[in-house]
mmCIF file of C-alpha atoms in Angstrom:
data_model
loop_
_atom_site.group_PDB
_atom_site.id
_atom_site.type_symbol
_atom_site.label_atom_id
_atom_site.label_comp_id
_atom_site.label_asym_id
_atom_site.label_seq_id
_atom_site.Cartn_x
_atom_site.Cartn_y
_atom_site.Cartn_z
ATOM 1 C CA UNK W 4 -34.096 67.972 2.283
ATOM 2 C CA UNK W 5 -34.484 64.305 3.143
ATOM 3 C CA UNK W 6 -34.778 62.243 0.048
ATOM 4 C CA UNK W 7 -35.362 58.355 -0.199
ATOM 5 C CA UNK W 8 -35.403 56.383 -3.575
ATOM 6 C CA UNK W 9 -36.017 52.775 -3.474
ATOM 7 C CA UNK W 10 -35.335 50.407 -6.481
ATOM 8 C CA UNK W 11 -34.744 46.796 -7.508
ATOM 9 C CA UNK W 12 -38.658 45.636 -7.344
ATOM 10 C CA UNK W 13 -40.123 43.269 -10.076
ATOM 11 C CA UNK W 14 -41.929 40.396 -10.607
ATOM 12 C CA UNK W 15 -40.262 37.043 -9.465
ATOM 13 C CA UNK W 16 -41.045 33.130 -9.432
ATOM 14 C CA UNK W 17 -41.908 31.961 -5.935
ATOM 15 C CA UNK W 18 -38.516 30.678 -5.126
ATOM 16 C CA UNK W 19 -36.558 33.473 -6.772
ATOM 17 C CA UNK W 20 -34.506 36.322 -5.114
ATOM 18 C CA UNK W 21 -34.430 40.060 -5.362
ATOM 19 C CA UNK W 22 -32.125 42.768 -3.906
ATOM 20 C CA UNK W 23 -33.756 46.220 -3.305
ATOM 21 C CA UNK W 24 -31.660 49.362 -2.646
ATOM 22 C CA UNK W 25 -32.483 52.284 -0.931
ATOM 23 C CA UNK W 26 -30.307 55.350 -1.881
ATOM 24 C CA UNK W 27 -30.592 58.045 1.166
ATOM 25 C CA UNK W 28 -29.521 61.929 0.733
ATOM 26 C CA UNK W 29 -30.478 65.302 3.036
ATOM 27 C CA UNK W 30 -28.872 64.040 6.296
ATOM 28 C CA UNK W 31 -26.266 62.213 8.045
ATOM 29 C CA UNK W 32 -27.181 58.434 7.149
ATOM 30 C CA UNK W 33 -24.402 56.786 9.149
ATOM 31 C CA UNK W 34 -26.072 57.767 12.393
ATOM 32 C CA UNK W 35 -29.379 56.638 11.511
ATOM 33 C CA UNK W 36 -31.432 53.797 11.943
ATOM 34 C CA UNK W 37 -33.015 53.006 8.535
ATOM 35 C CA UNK W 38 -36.134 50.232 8.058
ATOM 36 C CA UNK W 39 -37.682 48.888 5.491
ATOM 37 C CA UNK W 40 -41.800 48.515 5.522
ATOM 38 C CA UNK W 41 -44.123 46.652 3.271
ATOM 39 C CA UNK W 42 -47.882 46.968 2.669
ATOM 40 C CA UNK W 43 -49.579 44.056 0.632
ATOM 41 C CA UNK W 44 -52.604 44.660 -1.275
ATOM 42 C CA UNK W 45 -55.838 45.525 1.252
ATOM 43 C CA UNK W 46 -53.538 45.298 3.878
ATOM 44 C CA UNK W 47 -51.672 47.541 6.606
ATOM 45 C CA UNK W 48 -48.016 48.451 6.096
ATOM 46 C CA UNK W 49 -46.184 46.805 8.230
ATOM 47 C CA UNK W 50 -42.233 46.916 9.360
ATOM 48 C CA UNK W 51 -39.785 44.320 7.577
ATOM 49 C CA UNK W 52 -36.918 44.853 9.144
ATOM 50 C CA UNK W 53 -34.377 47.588 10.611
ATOM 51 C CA UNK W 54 -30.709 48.116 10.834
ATOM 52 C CA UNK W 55 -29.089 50.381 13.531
ATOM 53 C CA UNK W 56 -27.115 52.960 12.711
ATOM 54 C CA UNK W 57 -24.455 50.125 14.634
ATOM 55 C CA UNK W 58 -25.458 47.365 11.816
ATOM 56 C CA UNK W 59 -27.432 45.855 14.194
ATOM 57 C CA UNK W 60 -30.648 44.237 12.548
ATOM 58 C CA UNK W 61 -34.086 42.960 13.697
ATOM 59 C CA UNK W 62 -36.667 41.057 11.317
ATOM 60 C CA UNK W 63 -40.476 40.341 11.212
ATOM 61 C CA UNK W 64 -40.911 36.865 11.493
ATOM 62 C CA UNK W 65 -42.650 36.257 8.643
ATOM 63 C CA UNK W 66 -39.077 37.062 6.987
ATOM 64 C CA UNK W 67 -36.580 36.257 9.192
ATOM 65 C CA UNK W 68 -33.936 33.659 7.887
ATOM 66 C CA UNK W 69 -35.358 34.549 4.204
ATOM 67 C CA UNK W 70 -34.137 38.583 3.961
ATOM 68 C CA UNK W 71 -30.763 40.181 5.393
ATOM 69 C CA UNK W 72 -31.196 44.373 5.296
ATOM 70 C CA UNK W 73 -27.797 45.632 5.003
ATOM 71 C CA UNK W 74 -26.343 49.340 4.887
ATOM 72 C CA UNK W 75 -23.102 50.751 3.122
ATOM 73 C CA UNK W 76 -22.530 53.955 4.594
ATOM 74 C CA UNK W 77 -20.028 55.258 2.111
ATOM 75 C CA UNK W 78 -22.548 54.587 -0.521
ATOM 76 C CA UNK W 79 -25.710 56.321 1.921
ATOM 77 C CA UNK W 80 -27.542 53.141 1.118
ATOM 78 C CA UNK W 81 -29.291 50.227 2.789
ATOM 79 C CA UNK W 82 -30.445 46.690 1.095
ATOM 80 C CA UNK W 83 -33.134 44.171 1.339
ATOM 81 C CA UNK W 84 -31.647 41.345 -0.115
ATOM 82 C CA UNK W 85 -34.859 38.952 -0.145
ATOM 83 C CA UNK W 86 -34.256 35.028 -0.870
ATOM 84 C CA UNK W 87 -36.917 32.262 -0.879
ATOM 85 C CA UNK W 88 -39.424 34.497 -1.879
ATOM 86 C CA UNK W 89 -43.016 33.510 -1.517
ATOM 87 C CA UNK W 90 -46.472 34.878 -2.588
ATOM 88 C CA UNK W 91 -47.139 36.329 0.335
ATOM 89 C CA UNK W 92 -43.923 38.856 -0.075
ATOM 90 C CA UNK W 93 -46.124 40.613 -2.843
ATOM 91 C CA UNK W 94 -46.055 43.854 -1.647
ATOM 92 C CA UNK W 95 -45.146 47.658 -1.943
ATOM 93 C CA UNK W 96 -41.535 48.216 0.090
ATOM 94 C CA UNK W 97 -40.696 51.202 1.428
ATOM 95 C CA UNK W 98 -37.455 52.769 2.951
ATOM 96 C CA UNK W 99 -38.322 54.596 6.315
ATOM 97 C CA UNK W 100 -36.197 57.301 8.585
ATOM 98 C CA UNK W 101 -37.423 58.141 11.254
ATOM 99 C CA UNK W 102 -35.491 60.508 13.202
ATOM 100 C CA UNK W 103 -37.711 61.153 16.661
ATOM 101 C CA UNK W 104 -39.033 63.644 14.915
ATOM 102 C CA UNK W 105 -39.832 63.452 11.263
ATOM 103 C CA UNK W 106 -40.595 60.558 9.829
ATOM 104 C CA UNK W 107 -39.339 59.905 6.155
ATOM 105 C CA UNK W 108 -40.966 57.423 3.311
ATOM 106 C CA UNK W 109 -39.827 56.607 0.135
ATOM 107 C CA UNK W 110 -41.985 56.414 -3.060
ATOM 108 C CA UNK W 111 -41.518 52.575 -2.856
ATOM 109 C CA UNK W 112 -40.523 49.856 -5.215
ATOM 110 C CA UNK W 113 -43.349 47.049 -6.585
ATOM 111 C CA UNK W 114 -42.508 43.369 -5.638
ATOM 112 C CA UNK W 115 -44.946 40.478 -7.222
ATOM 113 C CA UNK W 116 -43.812 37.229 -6.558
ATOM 114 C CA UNK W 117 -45.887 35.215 -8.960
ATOM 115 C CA UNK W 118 -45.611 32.354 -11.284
#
């Protein structure tokens, strides 16, 4: 069965970087695309950014130039490595697969960014 495990949350200093990992088992990772979501307190989860099963990427906005997602296929993992971190990143993150079909979540991994 599909199983996704996030890890690498914490609390961080505004300014401060984290890298979360997202180890993937239960189906053939390399030829899916894999996202990461967040959902801040009150709010809706919404999608952070993607990687093809290609490499290619696509970011919200509100991150883009600040996180890279990144995927090692030997190692069935992707990464959100998250730079220039700002309140506003406080959020649960969640790995996603969605295979046009199914659609997979993680249990999530805590990220305060806080001073």
């Amino acid at each position: 069965q599909v199983q996704l495990v996030e890890s690498g949350g914490g609390l961080v200093q505004p300014g401060g970087s984290l890298r979360l990992s997202c180890v993937a088992s239960g189906f053939t990772f390399r030829t899916y695309t894999m996202t990461w979501y967040r959902q801040a307190p009150g709010k809706e989860r919404e999608l952070a950014a993607t990687i093809s099963a290609s490499g290619s990427t696509n970011y919200a906005d509100s991150i883009k130039g600040r996180f890279t997602i990144s995927r090692d296929n030997a190692k069935n993992t992707i990464y959100l490595q998250m730079n220039s971190l700002k309140p506003e990143d406080t959020a649960v993150y969640y790995c996603n697969l969605w295979t046009g079909i199914y659609n997979y979540w993680g249990q999530g991994t805590q990220v305060t960014v806080s001073s």
